[in-house]
Coordinates of C-alpha atoms in Angstrom, one line a residue:
M1 CA 99.8 31.9 175.4
S2 CA 97.0 32.4 173.1
A3 CA 96.6 36.1 173.9
P4 CA 100.1 37.1 173.2
G5 CA 99.9 34.9 170.1
A6 CA 96.8 36.6 169.0
W7 CA 98.2 40.0 169.8
G8 CA 101.3 39.1 167.9
G9 CA 99.2 37.9 165.0
G10 CA 97.2 41.1 165.1
G11 CA 100.4 43.1 165.1
S12 CA 101.5 41.2 162.0
G13 CA 98.2 41.9 160.3
H14 CA 98.5 45.7 160.9
G15 CA 102.0 45.7 159.6
G16 CA 100.9 43.9 156.5
S17 CA 98.1 46.4 155.9
S18 CA 100.6 49.3 156.2
A19 CA 103.0 47.6 153.8
N20 CA 100.1 47.1 151.3
Q21 CA 99.2 50.8 151.6
D22 CA 102.8 51.8 151.0
T23 CA 103.0 49.5 148.1
A24 CA 99.8 50.9 146.6
A25 CA 101.0 54.5 147.1
Q26 CA 104.4 53.6 145.5
A27 CA 102.6 52.0 142.6
Q28 CA 100.4 55.0 142.2
A29 CA 103.4 57.3 142.3
E30 CA 105.2 55.2 139.8
A31 CA 102.1 55.2 137.5
K32 CA 101.8 59.0 137.9
A33 CA 105.5 59.4 137.1
K34 CA 105.1 57.2 134.1
M35 CA 102.1 59.2 132.9
F36 CA 104.1 62.4 133.2
E37 CA 107.1 60.9 131.5
E38 CA 104.9 59.6 128.6
R39 CA 103.2 63.1 128.4
Q40 CA 106.6 64.7 128.3
Q41 CA 107.8 62.4 125.5
A42 CA 104.6 63.0 123.6
N43 CA 105.0 66.7 123.9
Q44 CA 108.6 66.6 122.8
E45 CA 107.6 64.4 119.8
A46 CA 104.9 67.0 119.0
M47 CA 107.4 69.8 119.0
K48 CA 109.7 67.8 116.7
Y49 CA 106.7 67.5 114.3
F50 CA 106.0 71.2 114.7
A51 CA 109.6 72.2 113.9
A52 CA 109.6 69.9 110.9
G53 CA 106.3 71.4 109.7
V54 CA 107.5 74.9 110.1
C55 CA 110.8 74.1 108.2
G56 CA 108.7 72.4 105.6
I57 CA 106.6 75.5 105.1
I58 CA 109.7 77.6 104.8
A59 CA 111.2 75.1 102.3
I60 CA 108.1 75.1 100.2
V61 CA 108.0 78.9 100.1
A62 CA 111.6 79.1 99.1
L63 CA 111.1 76.3 96.5
L64 CA 108.2 78.1 95.0
H65 CA 110.2 81.3 94.7
W66 CA 113.1 79.8 93.0
T67 CA 110.9 77.6 90.7
R68 CA 109.1 80.8 89.7
R69 CA 112.3 82.5 88.9
L70 CA 113.5 79.6 86.8
F71 CA 110.1 79.5 85.1
V72 CA 110.2 83.3 84.3
G73 CA 113.6 82.8 82.8
F74 CA 112.4 79.9 80.8
E75 CA 109.3 81.8 79.7
R76 CA 111.4 84.9 78.8
A77 CA 113.8 82.7 76.7
H78 CA 110.9 81.2 74.7
N79 CA 108.9 84.4 74.3
A80 CA 111.5 85.8 71.9
K81 CA 110.6 82.9 69.5
K82 CA 107.7 80.6 69.0
P83 CA 107.6 78.4 72.1
P84 CA 107.6 74.6 71.6
V85 CA 104.2 72.9 71.7
W86 CA 105.1 71.0 74.9
A87 CA 105.8 74.2 76.7
L88 CA 102.4 75.8 76.2
P89 CA 100.6 73.7 78.8
I90 CA 103.3 74.6 81.3
V91 CA 102.9 78.3 80.6
V92 CA 99.1 78.1 80.9
V93 CA 99.1 76.2 84.1
A94 CA 101.8 78.3 85.7
R95 CA 100.0 81.6 84.8
K96 CA 96.7 80.3 86.1
L97 CA 98.3 79.4 89.4
R98 CA 100.0 82.8 89.6
Q99 CA 96.7 84.5 88.8
F100 CA 95.0 82.5 91.6
S101 CA 97.7 83.2 94.1
L102 CA 97.4 87.0 93.6
R103 CA 93.6 87.1 93.9
R104 CA 92.3 88.6 97.1
M105 CA 90.7 86.1 99.5
P106 CA 89.2 88.1 102.4
P107 CA 90.2 88.8 105.0
F108 CA 93.7 88.1 103.5
E109 CA 95.2 90.2 100.7
S110 CA 95.9 87.2 98.5
A111 CA 95.0 83.5 98.1
A112 CA 98.7 82.6 98.6
R113 CA 98.7 84.2 102.0
F114 CA 95.4 82.5 102.8
I115 CA 96.8 79.1 102.0
L116 CA 100.0 79.8 104.0
I117 CA 98.0 80.8 107.1
I118 CA 95.5 77.9 106.8
T119 CA 98.4 75.5 106.5
Y120 CA 100.1 77.0 109.6
V121 CA 96.9 77.0 111.7
G122 CA 96.1 73.4 110.5
L123 CA 99.6 72.3 111.7
N124 CA 98.9 73.6 115.1
A125 CA 95.4 72.3 115.3
V126 CA 96.5 68.7 114.4
L127 CA 99.3 68.7 117.0
L128 CA 96.9 70.1 119.6
V129 CA 94.6 67.1 119.4
T130 CA 96.7 64.1 118.4
H131 CA 98.8 61.7 120.4
I132 CA 97.4 62.8 123.8
D133 CA 95.6 61.0 126.6
T134 CA 91.9 61.6 126.1
S135 CA 91.0 60.3 129.6
S136 CA 92.1 63.7 131.1
Y137 CA 91.8 65.8 128.0
A138 CA 91.4 69.2 129.6
T139 CA 94.7 69.3 131.5
V140 CA 96.6 67.3 128.8
A141 CA 95.4 69.6 126.0
G142 CA 96.2 72.6 128.2
N143 CA 99.7 71.2 128.7
R144 CA 100.1 70.6 125.0
A145 CA 98.8 74.2 124.3
G146 CA 101.6 75.5 126.6
W147 CA 104.3 73.6 124.6
L148 CA 102.8 74.8 121.3
A149 CA 102.6 78.4 122.7
V150 CA 106.4 78.4 123.3
G151 CA 107.0 76.8 119.9
N152 CA 104.9 79.4 118.2
L153 CA 106.8 82.1 120.2
C154 CA 110.0 81.0 118.5
V155 CA 108.2 81.4 115.1
V156 CA 106.9 84.8 116.1
V157 CA 110.4 86.0 117.0
F158 CA 111.8 84.5 113.8
L159 CA 109.3 86.4 111.7
A160 CA 110.2 89.6 113.6
L161 CA 113.9 89.5 112.8
K162 CA 115.3 92.3 110.7
H163 CA 118.1 90.0 109.5
T164 CA 115.7 87.3 108.5
P165 CA 117.0 84.1 106.8
M166 CA 113.9 84.3 104.5
S167 CA 115.5 87.2 102.6
P168 CA 118.3 85.1 101.0
L169 CA 116.1 82.0 100.8
S170 CA 113.1 83.7 99.0
R171 CA 113.9 87.4 98.6
I172 CA 111.3 88.2 101.2
S173 CA 112.2 91.1 103.4
Y174 CA 111.2 91.4 107.0
E175 CA 108.4 93.9 106.4
K176 CA 106.6 91.4 104.1
L177 CA 106.6 89.0 107.0
N178 CA 105.1 91.5 109.4
P179 CA 101.4 90.6 108.8
I180 CA 102.2 86.9 109.3
H181 CA 104.2 87.8 112.4
Q182 CA 101.1 89.6 113.8
L183 CA 98.7 86.7 113.0
A184 CA 101.2 84.1 114.5
G185 CA 101.4 86.4 117.6
F186 CA 97.6 86.4 118.1
F187 CA 97.6 82.6 117.6
T188 CA 100.3 82.3 120.3
I189 CA 98.2 84.4 122.7
G190 CA 95.2 82.1 122.1
L191 CA 97.3 79.1 123.0
T192 CA 98.7 80.8 126.1
I193 CA 95.2 81.7 127.3
M194 CA 94.1 78.1 126.7
H195 CA 97.0 76.8 128.7
G196 CA 96.5 79.1 131.6
V197 CA 92.7 78.7 131.8
A198 CA 92.9 74.8 131.6
Y199 CA 95.3 74.6 134.6
A200 CA 93.5 77.3 136.6
V201 CA 90.2 75.5 136.2
Y202 CA 91.8 72.1 137.1
F203 CA 93.5 73.5 140.3
M204 CA 90.3 75.2 141.5
S205 CA 88.1 72.1 140.8
Q206 CA 90.6 69.9 142.8
D207 CA 90.6 72.4 145.7
R208 CA 94.2 73.1 145.1
A209 CA 94.2 76.9 144.7
E210 CA 97.5 77.1 146.6
M211 CA 99.2 75.7 143.5
L212 CA 98.5 79.1 141.8
R213 CA 100.8 80.7 144.4
R214 CA 103.8 78.5 143.6
P215 CA 106.7 80.6 142.2
T216 CA 106.9 78.6 138.9
V217 CA 103.1 79.0 138.4
V218 CA 103.3 82.7 139.3
S219 CA 106.0 83.1 136.7
G220 CA 103.7 81.4 134.2
I221 CA 100.9 83.8 135.0
V222 CA 103.2 86.8 134.5
A223 CA 104.3 85.3 131.2
G224 CA 100.7 84.9 130.1
F225 CA 99.9 88.6 131.0
A226 CA 103.0 89.8 129.2
M227 CA 102.1 87.8 126.1
T228 CA 98.5 89.2 126.1
L229 CA 99.8 92.7 126.5
M230 CA 102.1 92.3 123.5
G231 CA 99.0 91.7 121.5
V232 CA 96.6 94.3 123.0
V233 CA 98.9 97.3 123.4
P234 CA 99.8 97.5 119.7
L235 CA 96.1 97.6 118.8
L236 CA 95.6 100.6 121.0
T237 CA 98.8 102.6 120.6
K238 CA 101.0 101.7 117.6
T239 CA 99.2 104.0 115.1
R240 CA 98.9 107.1 117.3
F241 CA 101.7 106.6 119.8
Y242 CA 104.4 104.7 118.0
E243 CA 107.2 105.5 120.4
F244 CA 105.2 104.2 123.4
F245 CA 104.2 101.1 121.5
Y246 CA 107.8 100.4 120.5
I247 CA 109.2 100.7 124.0
A248 CA 106.3 98.8 125.5
H249 CA 106.7 96.0 122.9
I250 CA 110.4 95.5 123.8
L251 CA 109.9 95.6 127.5
T252 CA 107.0 93.2 127.5
F253 CA 108.9 90.8 125.3
I254 CA 111.9 90.8 127.7
A255 CA 109.5 90.2 130.6
L256 CA 107.8 87.4 128.6
I257 CA 111.1 85.6 128.0
V258 CA 112.3 85.9 131.6
A259 CA 109.0 84.8 133.0
T260 CA 108.7 81.8 130.7
A261 CA 112.2 80.7 131.6
L262 CA 111.3 80.9 135.3
H263 CA 108.1 79.0 134.6
Q264 CA 109.9 76.0 133.1
P265 CA 113.5 76.4 134.3
K266 CA 114.7 72.8 133.8
T267 CA 116.7 72.4 130.6
A268 CA 116.2 68.6 130.9
E269 CA 112.5 69.2 130.1
K270 CA 113.4 70.9 126.8
M271 CA 111.0 73.8 127.1
A272 CA 113.7 75.9 128.7
I273 CA 115.8 75.3 125.6
M274 CA 113.1 76.6 123.3
T275 CA 112.8 79.7 125.5
I276 CA 116.5 80.3 125.2
V277 CA 116.3 79.9 121.4
A278 CA 113.5 82.5 121.2
G279 CA 115.4 85.0 123.4
G280 CA 118.7 84.2 121.8
I281 CA 117.9 84.8 118.2
W282 CA 116.2 88.1 119.2
A283 CA 119.3 89.2 121.1
V284 CA 121.6 88.2 118.2
D285 CA 119.5 90.3 115.8
R286 CA 119.5 93.3 118.2
I287 CA 123.3 93.0 118.7
A288 CA 123.8 92.9 115.0
R289 CA 121.7 95.9 114.4
F290 CA 123.4 97.8 117.2
A291 CA 126.8 96.9 115.7
R292 CA 125.8 98.2 112.3
I293 CA 124.6 101.5 113.8
A294 CA 127.9 101.8 115.7
L295 CA 130.0 101.0 112.6
N296 CA 128.0 103.4 110.4
S297 CA 128.3 106.2 112.9
F298 CA 132.0 106.8 112.3
G299 CA 132.4 110.0 110.3
N300 CA 128.7 110.1 109.5
S301 CA 126.3 113.0 109.7
A302 CA 122.9 114.1 108.4
T303 CA 122.0 117.5 106.9
L304 CA 118.5 118.7 107.5
Y305 CA 116.4 121.0 105.2
P306 CA 112.9 122.1 106.0
L307 CA 110.3 121.7 103.2
P308 CA 106.8 123.2 102.8
A309 CA 103.8 121.8 104.6
G310 CA 105.8 119.9 107.3
G311 CA 108.3 118.1 105.1
T312 CA 112.0 117.5 105.9
R313 CA 114.7 116.5 103.5
V314 CA 117.5 114.5 105.2
I315 CA 120.8 113.9 103.4
L316 CA 122.8 111.1 105.1
K317 CA 126.5 111.7 104.4
R318 CA 127.6 108.0 104.4
S319 CA 125.1 105.4 103.4
P320 CA 125.1 101.9 104.9
F321 CA 126.5 99.1 102.7
G322 CA 124.0 97.8 100.1
T323 CA 121.9 101.0 100.2
T324 CA 120.1 101.6 96.9
A325 CA 117.2 103.9 96.1
G326 CA 113.9 102.3 97.0
K327 CA 115.1 100.4 100.0
H328 CA 114.8 101.7 103.5
V329 CA 117.0 102.2 106.5
F330 CA 116.6 102.8 110.2
L331 CA 117.9 106.3 110.9
W332 CA 119.5 107.1 114.2
L333 CA 119.7 110.8 115.0
P334 CA 120.8 111.1 118.6
S335 CA 120.3 114.8 118.8
I336 CA 116.6 114.2 118.0
S337 CA 116.1 111.0 119.9
M338 CA 119.0 109.1 121.6
F339 CA 117.3 105.7 122.0
Q340 CA 115.2 105.4 118.9
T341 CA 115.6 104.5 115.3
H342 CA 113.0 105.0 112.7
P343 CA 112.6 103.5 109.2
F344 CA 112.5 105.7 106.1
S345 CA 112.6 105.0 102.4
V346 CA 115.7 106.1 100.4
V347 CA 114.7 108.4 97.6
S348 CA 118.0 108.6 95.9
V349 CA 121.7 107.7 96.4
E350 CA 124.4 109.9 94.9
D351 CA 128.1 109.9 95.6
G352 CA 127.5 107.6 98.6
Q353 CA 125.0 110.0 100.1
S354 CA 121.3 109.0 100.7
E355 CA 118.4 111.3 100.4
F356 CA 115.2 111.0 102.5
V357 CA 112.0 112.9 102.3
I358 CA 110.1 112.8 105.6
L359 CA 106.7 114.3 106.7
S360 CA 106.3 115.7 110.1
R361 CA 103.4 114.1 112.0
R362 CA 104.1 113.7 115.7
G363 CA 106.8 112.5 118.0
F364 CA 110.2 111.9 116.3
T365 CA 109.3 113.3 112.9
A366 CA 107.8 116.5 114.5
A367 CA 111.0 117.0 116.5
L368 CA 113.0 116.4 113.4
H369 CA 111.1 119.0 111.4
A370 CA 111.2 121.6 114.2
H371 CA 115.0 121.2 114.3
A372 CA 115.3 121.6 110.6
Q373 CA 113.2 124.8 110.7
K374 CA 115.3 126.2 113.6
H375 CA 118.6 125.2 112.0
P376 CA 118.1 124.9 108.2
G377 CA 121.1 123.2 106.5
A378 CA 122.6 122.1 109.8
S379 CA 124.5 118.9 110.1
I380 CA 123.9 116.6 113.0
R381 CA 125.4 113.4 114.2
A382 CA 123.8 110.4 112.5
S383 CA 124.0 106.7 111.7
A384 CA 121.8 104.1 110.0
D385 CA 120.9 100.4 110.2
G386 CA 120.1 98.8 106.9
A387 CA 119.5 98.7 104.1
Y388 CA 116.3 96.6 104.1
G389 CA 113.8 95.7 101.4
A390 CA 113.8 93.2 98.6
F391 CA 112.4 94.2 95.2
P392 CA 112.9 92.9 91.6
S393 CA 116.2 93.7 89.9
P394 CA 115.9 96.4 87.2
D395 CA 117.9 94.2 84.9
S396 CA 116.2 94.6 81.5
R397 CA 116.9 91.0 80.7
H398 CA 114.0 90.2 82.9
F399 CA 111.5 93.0 82.1
D400 CA 110.6 94.9 78.9
K401 CA 108.1 97.2 80.6
V402 CA 107.8 98.5 84.1
I403 CA 104.6 100.2 85.6
L404 CA 105.3 102.1 88.8
V405 CA 102.2 103.2 90.8
A406 CA 102.5 105.3 94.0
G407 CA 100.0 106.9 96.3
G408 CA 101.2 109.8 98.5
S409 CA 104.5 109.3 100.1
G410 CA 104.8 105.8 98.5
A411 CA 106.6 107.8 95.8
S412 CA 109.7 107.5 98.0
F413 CA 109.9 103.9 96.8
T414 CA 108.9 104.4 93.2
F415 CA 111.2 107.4 92.7
G416 CA 114.0 105.3 94.0
L417 CA 113.1 102.4 91.7
V418 CA 112.8 104.6 88.6
G419 CA 116.2 106.1 89.4
N420 CA 117.7 102.7 89.4
L421 CA 116.0 101.9 86.1
L422 CA 117.3 105.1 84.5
S423 CA 120.8 104.4 85.7
H424 CA 120.6 100.8 84.4
M425 CA 119.4 101.9 81.0
E426 CA 122.2 104.5 80.8
T427 CA 124.7 101.8 81.5
L428 CA 123.3 99.5 78.8
A429 CA 123.3 102.4 76.3
S430 CA 126.9 103.2 77.1
R431 CA 127.9 99.6 76.7
A432 CA 126.0 99.2 73.5
S433 CA 127.5 102.4 72.1
S434 CA 131.0 101.1 72.7
R435 CA 130.2 97.9 70.8
N436 CA 128.3 99.7 68.0
E437 CA 125.2 97.8 69.0
E438 CA 121.6 98.9 69.5
A439 CA 120.9 99.4 73.1
K440 CA 118.0 97.5 74.7
T441 CA 115.8 99.8 76.7
L442 CA 112.8 99.6 79.1
D443 CA 109.5 101.3 78.8
V444 CA 108.6 102.8 82.1
D445 CA 105.1 104.2 83.1
F446 CA 105.3 106.3 86.3
I447 CA 101.9 107.0 87.9
W448 CA 101.7 109.1 91.1
A449 CA 98.7 110.3 92.9
V450 CA 99.4 112.9 95.5
R451 CA 97.0 114.9 97.7
G452 CA 98.4 118.4 97.3
Q453 CA 100.7 120.4 95.0
E454 CA 102.9 121.3 98.0
N455 CA 103.9 117.7 98.4
L456 CA 105.1 117.6 94.8
S457 CA 107.8 120.2 95.6
W458 CA 109.4 117.7 98.0
F459 CA 110.3 115.5 95.1
A460 CA 111.2 118.3 92.7
P461 CA 114.9 117.2 92.4
S462 CA 113.7 113.7 91.5
L463 CA 111.2 115.0 89.0
R464 CA 113.9 117.2 87.5
R465 CA 116.2 114.2 87.1
M466 CA 113.5 112.2 85.4
R467 CA 112.8 115.1 83.0
N468 CA 116.4 115.8 82.0
H469 CA 117.9 112.3 82.1
P470 CA 119.2 111.0 78.7
Q471 CA 116.7 108.1 79.0
A472 CA 113.8 110.3 79.8
P473 CA 112.0 109.6 76.5
N474 CA 111.5 106.0 77.7
V475 CA 109.6 107.2 80.8
N476 CA 106.0 108.3 80.7
V477 CA 105.1 110.3 83.8
S478 CA 101.5 110.7 85.0
L479 CA 101.1 113.0 88.0
H480 CA 97.6 113.4 89.6
V481 CA 96.8 115.9 92.3
T482 CA 93.7 115.0 94.2
R483 CA 93.3 118.3 96.0
L484 CA 94.2 121.7 94.6
P485 CA 93.8 125.3 95.8
S486 CA 90.8 126.9 94.1
E487 CA 92.9 129.6 92.6
N488 CA 95.0 127.1 90.7
S489 CA 92.3 124.6 89.8
A490 CA 91.5 126.2 86.5
S491 CA 95.0 126.9 85.5
G492 CA 96.1 125.0 82.5
G493 CA 99.4 126.7 81.9
E494 CA 102.8 125.2 82.1
T495 CA 106.3 126.6 82.4
D496 CA 109.7 124.9 82.4
E497 CA 111.3 127.6 84.4
A498 CA 109.7 126.9 87.8
P499 CA 107.0 124.7 89.2
V500 CA 103.5 126.1 89.4
L501 CA 103.0 125.9 93.2
P502 CA 100.7 127.6 95.6
D503 CA 102.0 129.9 98.3
P504 CA 102.6 127.7 101.4
E505 CA 101.3 130.5 103.6
K506 CA 97.9 130.4 101.9
L507 CA 97.4 126.7 102.0
A508 CA 94.8 125.1 104.2
P509 CA 96.2 122.7 106.9
L510 CA 97.4 119.5 105.2
A511 CA 96.4 116.1 106.6
S512 CA 99.4 113.9 106.7
P513 CA 99.8 111.3 103.9
L514 CA 102.7 109.8 105.9
E515 CA 102.6 108.1 109.3
D516 CA 104.9 108.9 112.1
N517 CA 107.5 106.4 111.2
G518 CA 107.8 107.4 107.6
Q519 CA 106.4 104.1 106.4
H520 CA 102.7 104.5 106.3
H521 CA 101.0 106.1 103.4
E522 CA 97.5 107.3 102.7
L523 CA 95.8 108.8 99.7
R524 CA 92.7 110.9 99.5
A525 CA 90.3 111.0 96.5
S526 CA 88.7 114.3 95.5
S527 CA 86.4 113.2 92.7
S528 CA 84.3 110.5 91.2
S529 CA 85.4 109.0 87.9
S530 CA 82.3 110.3 86.2
R531 CA 83.4 113.9 86.5
T532 CA 86.0 115.6 84.5
P533 CA 89.3 116.2 86.3
A534 CA 89.0 120.0 86.2
S535 CA 85.4 120.1 87.5
S536 CA 86.1 117.5 90.2
D537 CA 88.9 119.5 91.6
R538 CA 86.9 122.7 91.7
N539 CA 83.9 121.3 93.4
S540 CA 85.0 118.6 95.7
A541 CA 86.6 118.1 99.1
C542 CA 88.8 115.2 100.2
F543 CA 87.2 111.8 100.7
D544 CA 88.0 109.7 103.8
E545 CA 89.9 106.5 103.5
K546 CA 86.9 104.3 103.0
Q547 CA 85.7 106.5 100.2
L548 CA 89.1 106.4 98.7
E549 CA 89.3 102.6 98.7
A550 CA 85.8 102.4 97.2
G551 CA 86.8 105.0 94.6
L552 CA 90.0 103.2 93.7
A553 CA 88.1 99.9 93.3
A554 CA 85.9 101.5 90.7
T555 CA 86.6 100.3 87.1
A556 CA 85.1 103.2 85.3
T557 CA 87.4 104.8 82.8
T558 CA 88.9 108.0 84.0
T559 CA 89.4 111.1 81.8
A560 CA 92.9 111.6 83.1
V561 CA 95.4 111.0 80.4
H562 CA 98.3 108.6 81.0
G563 CA 101.7 109.8 79.9
D564 CA 103.9 112.8 80.1
P565 CA 102.9 115.1 77.3
R566 CA 105.4 117.8 76.5
P567 CA 104.3 121.4 76.2
G568 CA 101.8 121.9 73.5
T569 CA 101.1 118.1 73.0
S570 CA 98.6 117.4 75.7
E571 CA 96.1 114.9 74.6
S572 CA 93.2 116.4 76.4
G573 CA 93.9 120.1 76.1
A574 CA 94.4 122.7 78.8
S575 CA 91.3 121.8 80.6
S576 CA 92.8 118.4 81.6
S577 CA 95.8 119.9 83.3
C578 CA 96.2 122.1 86.4
G579 CA 99.8 123.3 85.9
S580 CA 103.1 121.7 85.9
I581 CA 106.2 121.0 87.9
E582 CA 109.7 120.5 86.4
G583 CA 108.1 120.2 83.0
H584 CA 105.6 117.5 83.9
L585 CA 101.9 118.2 83.5
L586 CA 99.7 117.9 86.6
R587 CA 96.3 116.2 86.2
P588 CA 93.5 117.1 88.7
G589 CA 91.6 114.3 90.4
R590 CA 92.5 110.7 91.2
P591 CA 93.7 108.4 88.4
D592 CA 91.8 105.3 87.4
V593 CA 94.7 103.0 88.3
A594 CA 93.1 99.8 87.2
Y595 CA 92.3 101.2 83.7
L596 CA 95.8 102.6 83.3
I597 CA 97.4 99.3 84.2
D598 CA 95.0 97.4 81.9
R599 CA 95.8 99.8 79.0
A600 CA 99.5 99.6 79.6
V601 CA 99.6 95.7 79.7
E602 CA 97.2 95.4 76.7
G603 CA 99.6 97.6 74.7
T604 CA 102.5 95.4 75.4
D605 CA 103.5 92.7 72.9
P606 CA 102.7 89.1 74.2
S607 CA 106.3 88.2 73.8
K608 CA 107.3 90.8 76.4
T609 CA 107.5 90.8 80.2
V610 CA 105.9 93.4 82.4
L611 CA 106.7 94.3 86.0
I612 CA 104.0 96.2 88.0
A613 CA 105.4 97.8 91.2
A614 CA 103.2 99.7 93.6
C615 CA 103.6 101.5 96.9
G616 CA 100.9 103.2 98.9
P617 CA 97.9 102.7 101.1
G618 CA 96.1 99.4 101.3
G619 CA 93.3 100.5 99.0
L620 CA 95.7 101.4 96.2
T621 CA 97.8 98.2 96.5
K622 CA 94.6 96.2 96.5
V623 CA 93.5 97.7 93.2
V624 CA 97.0 97.2 91.7
R625 CA 97.0 93.5 92.9
E626 CA 93.6 92.8 91.3
A627 CA 94.6 94.5 88.1
A628 CA 97.9 92.5 87.9
A629 CA 96.0 89.2 88.5
R630 CA 93.4 90.2 85.8
N631 CA 96.1 90.8 83.3
I632 CA 97.9 87.5 83.8
R633 CA 96.6 85.6 80.7
A634 CA 97.9 82.6 78.8
S635 CA 98.0 84.6 75.5
G636 CA 99.3 87.9 77.0
P637 CA 102.7 89.2 78.1
G638 CA 104.3 87.8 81.3
V639 CA 103.2 89.9 84.3
E640 CA 105.0 90.1 87.6
L641 CA 103.9 92.1 90.7
H642 CA 105.8 93.8 93.5
S643 CA 103.8 95.8 96.1
E644 CA 105.0 97.7 99.1
V645 CA 102.7 98.5 102.0
F646 CA 104.9 99.3 105.0
G647 CA 103.4 98.5 108.3
W648 CA 104.4 99.1 111.9

């Protein structure tokens, strides 16, 4: 009896041990599930804080913009009379803050951008290390990095939208957001790599390499490579092979969205929803752009005219809604390229038609110029998406003086803006005349540095309009040619009948001042400021970009004369000019932009408001920005800055 009892007792003991093991395994599984649930909740909470932080940054930027606009209006209203004592500290503090925000803070172009980037990076850094389980920090931080990577992906896509909500909120167009888009993209790549490396190391250390072959994990690896390629490919190709970069960027983005969705496909875990949001807003933006191109294609065409030295003038028959000179549109010319659109600045708008001046470089622009040469004056099917760009209103109620500075093909922007200013002044003059009142006018300084005289001929119609416009006396034109043919360098004559231009057949090959997509600009210097304009032109070759930026940064006073002297009234005599075009004198050598801006602002009454607008290469806009910041003083005129440096 005892044996069976013992055996039975033994059997009961083994059964109890198995039950205990099952209970322990179940408890362990429940603890693990609870841990994952808590991690999931913590990650979702972190993403709520991330979304709130990003929205907060956007709200602050918008608030600062509208506060500045209100302050400028307040300042303008009080400048006409002696401001109250209580307003003086506000003016001083506001101008000091504005001056600080414009100052360059390497590697960023301004202190304002530096603060914005540091705030954004700080938000990510705080969320990466807070409210996580430190007992298994590597995998938990890697998991949090994955969530933040997807959250940042949404921000990157938001910053890339052409129809960005930032435009109505703060008058910031998409191209102004492009540098921040790029920085946010590289930060997203860093988080993606951190996420992938953390999990790869964990799986390998736990001898679970087979996990790396699971379909969801493979999808994550594909997403990581796609994200990395989106950052690496532009660095290698976007400047020299824009078309390849553009196509590759779109394809890798689509691959990234699809792979990320397959990596985390469960909508209950929320990450899939974030992926859908990122892909969705991009798709909506693309559909909207496609719809605008389709709508603007009805009854539309473009007429092409070849220009000397690789230029092409394009006249778009029907401009997109909202197109004004100085803005830019994405041109679609299917006979040149069926599946591509390229952005170009609008030089002028007349009778609903838009004018563009485009330099041939390679790819699309080379094909466009070749077609214009083969079929001059031909009309081809065309459409456009746009217009894009946000710049200050030319309303003279806000500004008393406008200083326009352009380098190379940046003149497309400044010619457009000066055209708007002239039209606005003419409207005011007509209105004042009908009321027997004195018209309020603007003083405009137009400074343009161009590499060769042949490029001046591209904008001859615009120069002619500036010369013959009824409001022309209010515009001072300063044209500087940094490289001239030797046979014309000593020429000081001027004629109103025709521009003094070299024979295009005798010109040396011209290096392009305009990048392939029509939005990049470069300027070359041909002299140091210590030499006279005439001698510098005779004896010098073109500097490279580094020399240019170093030269533009110099503060020595140039001998080039600011203004548009009429025949026989040149302030510096014949030796200071090298010919003329459309009645405007040409000055050899680069202008001392900083000095010209300083002199123009110093000559403005403290009760007035000055707008400085610039478009050109980074070296030029850097000098203009520093000059604007330097001239923001408590006792001086109000100074506003608008700069255009189009990127890819």
